[in-house]
Amino acid sequence: MATTIDDAQPNAGSLDRRFLTPARFPYRTIAMGTVGSALLMLAALGAGGILIRDPVLGHGPLSWVRYGHGRALANALLYSGFGLVVWAWVRLGRYALAGRIGSKPILIAALCWMAPLIVSPPLFTRDVFSYLGQGAQLLYGLDPYANGPAELPVLPNVVQNVHPLWQTTPAPYGPLFLLISKGIVAITQDHMIAGVILTRLVLLVGLGMTLWALPRLVKHLGGKLPVALWVAVASPMMVIHLFGGPHNDLMMLGFLTIGMLAALERKHVVAVVLVTVGMLIKPTAAVALPFMVWMWAADMAGPSKTKNFFKAGAAAVGLFLPVFVVGTWVSLGSLNLGWWSGLKAPQLITNWLNFPSGIGEAVYNLVHLIANVQPSPFVTVARAIAMVGLVAFGVRQWWLARGGGKEAVYRAAITLLAVAILMPPTLPWYLTWGFVLISAFPWERRNLSAIVAISVFVTLVYYPTGEQALYDWWFIAIVVVVSLYAAASLLRPDPLGLVAAWRKKPKDEEFLPKSS
């Protein structure tokens, strides 16, 4: 394993001594994050993923927050709220690492921080508008895997708020999620605010499933529940991206976590069915299925591991196929496999957050200094090389998982992370695919510090409107500094002494005249 268990007592050199004493319930820390979340919600009315025709502000007396200095003020307020949420999250992390709090305060904190965002405009994304558009296509008898929402002759508010990139792009999601979106649009119709709120409430089912599975996964995988909840549920990636976004990954993760738990508890039929259902929401869940075959084979009686593997593989395929076929038929009314072609749509996104795309762009910029060439061949070749590397990495992790058990869960989790990083596109919330599973394993403190840096960085590399900020280099430089400072703050409160310097009062003698 890449992670190891922390010592029973934290290192006094890495944590302030006052963090070694028992803590009361962290009311102030939770309140700090809740205030920050409320600021996010309010500021998003001017700086978030706002509607083109907004019935709340529209052209009323408060519409000024969307233009000029008002927009700048809304952005300042939003980033201030984000800072408070991160500050509170890091403080909770220090408490959890020091053993000062249990899992209950962390769970309450996460729910309190999510609560104001239920009614917020989308944050750092506009994907939820695409969900509603694709659900509307299915509701009105159009094939969302053939064309984009622009073909809809009804629901003008839904159509016009879909991002221009996705107006004519087929849906890249599983048929079961489109059925869920169809149900939401059937209720909310052209009322976009109601559609966004109802989407968040429905996705809470996925959060509830994850919360149910995590304590049980921790028992199997050897981690600490407060730390697991802090990484998987209270982090900015979960609170702000998956819920504040919102994103359908939240629903998929619910099925994935319970499916992995079922496999660890030798309920392999249930496990394969649940993960297949998760795949029908977002296809990424399919990455876990080959690892679950090893888990099933390892639990079979008999001396021949080879025979057990083929028995488990045949049984898994025998379960997968009918669930996949029935799930697709029920969702779409036919065995429409066009959604597989829709998986190519996200590859339209090209930016350096996806590692191979970034390498391709960097090589292109160097060559472009000498010759006038197009960037696409460089990106395409870099992506192709990365895909070969990803397949090799995935096969190796799958082979190393042949012992089954928690080793297979770990290998599946890091493979999910590799898919998020190497397969285009890489979007910030994709990292939750692996982090939620890995959170249940033991962690070293320095690795948790890296999680803080990554969580803050990937949340901020998109503007609150959902547009990327990746080529605003001064902004990215500030994001890197903030991310590193947040990471250092987990290991040591106020690592640069900034708060201490602000609080420090000058000594009286510094103001007395010097004697001659």
mmCIF file of N, CA, C and O in Angstrom, residues 17 97 105 110 121 194 203 206 216 237 275 317 323 328 346 351 391 396 455 491 497:
data_model
loop_
_atom_site.group_PDB
_atom_site.id
_atom_site.type_symbol
_atom_site.label_atom_id
_atom_site.label_comp_id
_atom_site.label_asym_id
_atom_site.label_seq_id
_atom_site.Cartn_x
_atom_site.Cartn_y
_atom_site.Cartn_z
ATOM 1 N N ARG A 17 0.935 22.122 20.012
ATOM 2 C CA ARG A 17 0.673 21.335 21.217
ATOM 3 C C ARG A 17 -0.766 21.436 21.705
ATOM 4 O O ARG A 17 -1.294 20.500 22.299
ATOM 5 N N LEU A 97 -6.803 14.457 12.720
ATOM 6 C CA LEU A 97 -5.496 13.813 12.783
ATOM 7 C C LEU A 97 -4.980 13.719 14.210
ATOM 8 O O LEU A 97 -4.283 12.769 14.577
ATOM 9 N N PRO A 105 -18.762 15.213 14.273
ATOM 10 C CA PRO A 105 -18.585 16.632 13.910
ATOM 11 C C PRO A 105 -18.247 16.840 12.441
ATOM 12 O O PRO A 105 -18.679 17.825 11.844
ATOM 13 N N ALA A 110 -19.932 18.771 7.141
ATOM 14 C CA ALA A 110 -20.148 18.617 5.703
ATOM 15 C C ALA A 110 -21.591 18.935 5.323
ATOM 16 O O ALA A 110 -21.850 19.630 4.336
ATOM 17 N N PRO A 121 -27.037 29.012 -7.351
ATOM 18 C CA PRO A 121 -26.752 28.753 -8.764
ATOM 19 C C PRO A 121 -25.576 27.784 -8.869
ATOM 20 O O PRO A 121 -24.781 27.656 -7.924
ATOM 21 N N ALA A 194 -35.834 25.521 -10.275
ATOM 22 C CA ALA A 194 -36.415 24.325 -9.666
ATOM 23 C C ALA A 194 -35.713 23.070 -10.163
ATOM 24 O O ALA A 194 -35.496 22.118 -9.405
ATOM 25 N N LEU A 203 -29.560 13.861 -6.243
ATOM 26 C CA LEU A 203 -28.188 13.373 -6.115
ATOM 27 C C LEU A 203 -27.799 13.115 -4.660
ATOM 28 O O LEU A 203 -26.829 12.403 -4.393
ATOM 29 N N GLY A 206 -27.152 9.558 -3.765
ATOM 30 C CA GLY A 206 -25.791 9.049 -3.908
ATOM 31 C C GLY A 206 -24.933 9.375 -2.710
ATOM 32 O O GLY A 206 -24.126 8.540 -2.258
ATOM 33 N N ARG A 216 -18.381 1.131 6.963
ATOM 34 C CA ARG A 216 -18.178 -0.305 6.779
ATOM 35 C C ARG A 216 -16.929 -0.572 5.938
ATOM 36 O O ARG A 216 -16.190 -1.527 6.188
ATOM 37 N N MET A 237 -13.911 19.317 -2.961
ATOM 38 C CA MET A 237 -14.299 18.598 -4.177
ATOM 39 C C MET A 237 -15.696 18.006 -4.045
ATOM 40 O O MET A 237 -16.444 17.945 -5.020
ATOM 41 N N VAL A 275 -22.538 -2.184 -9.176
ATOM 42 C CA VAL A 275 -21.550 -1.444 -9.955
ATOM 43 C C VAL A 275 -22.006 -1.315 -11.410
ATOM 44 O O VAL A 275 -21.757 -0.284 -12.060
ATOM 45 N N VAL A 317 -19.900 -11.839 -15.913
ATOM 46 C CA VAL A 317 -20.427 -11.477 -17.230
ATOM 47 C C VAL A 317 -21.902 -11.865 -17.338
ATOM 48 O O VAL A 317 -22.724 -11.121 -17.898
ATOM 49 N N VAL A 323 -28.304 -7.160 -16.621
ATOM 50 C CA VAL A 323 -28.523 -5.886 -15.921
ATOM 51 C C VAL A 323 -28.294 -4.719 -16.881
ATOM 52 O O VAL A 323 -29.073 -3.757 -16.922
ATOM 53 N N THR A 328 -30.676 -0.533 -19.775
ATOM 54 C CA THR A 328 -30.722 0.323 -20.961
ATOM 55 C C THR A 328 -32.125 0.364 -21.552
ATOM 56 O O THR A 328 -32.637 1.431 -21.919
ATOM 57 N N PRO A 346 -16.830 14.288 -24.493
ATOM 58 C CA PRO A 346 -15.987 15.079 -23.590
ATOM 59 C C PRO A 346 -14.576 15.294 -24.107
ATOM 60 O O PRO A 346 -13.876 16.200 -23.635
ATOM 61 N N ASN A 351 -7.267 20.905 -22.556
ATOM 62 C CA ASN A 351 -6.505 21.848 -21.738
ATOM 63 C C ASN A 351 -5.444 21.071 -20.977
ATOM 64 O O ASN A 351 -5.464 19.834 -20.936
ATOM 65 N N VAL A 391 -3.606 1.918 -20.468
ATOM 66 C CA VAL A 391 -3.977 0.507 -20.596
ATOM 67 C C VAL A 391 -2.936 -0.379 -19.908
ATOM 68 O O VAL A 391 -3.284 -1.309 -19.175
ATOM 69 N N ARG A 396 -1.613 -3.805 -15.392
ATOM 70 C CA ARG A 396 -0.685 -4.154 -14.305
ATOM 71 C C ARG A 396 -1.387 -4.095 -12.953
ATOM 72 O O ARG A 396 -1.221 -4.993 -12.106
ATOM 73 N N SER A 455 -7.053 19.271 -3.698
ATOM 74 C CA SER A 455 -8.465 19.650 -3.597
ATOM 75 C C SER A 455 -8.662 21.143 -3.839
ATOM 76 O O SER A 455 -9.586 21.553 -4.553
ATOM 77 N N LEU A 491 -0.462 20.574 8.343
ATOM 78 C CA LEU A 491 0.620 20.017 9.154
ATOM 79 C C LEU A 491 0.980 20.914 10.326
ATOM 80 O O LEU A 491 1.401 20.437 11.366
ATOM 81 N N GLY A 497 3.276 32.063 9.991
ATOM 82 C CA GLY A 497 3.161 33.013 11.089
ATOM 83 C C GLY A 497 2.361 34.253 10.745
ATOM 84 O O GLY A 497 2.492 35.281 11.422
#
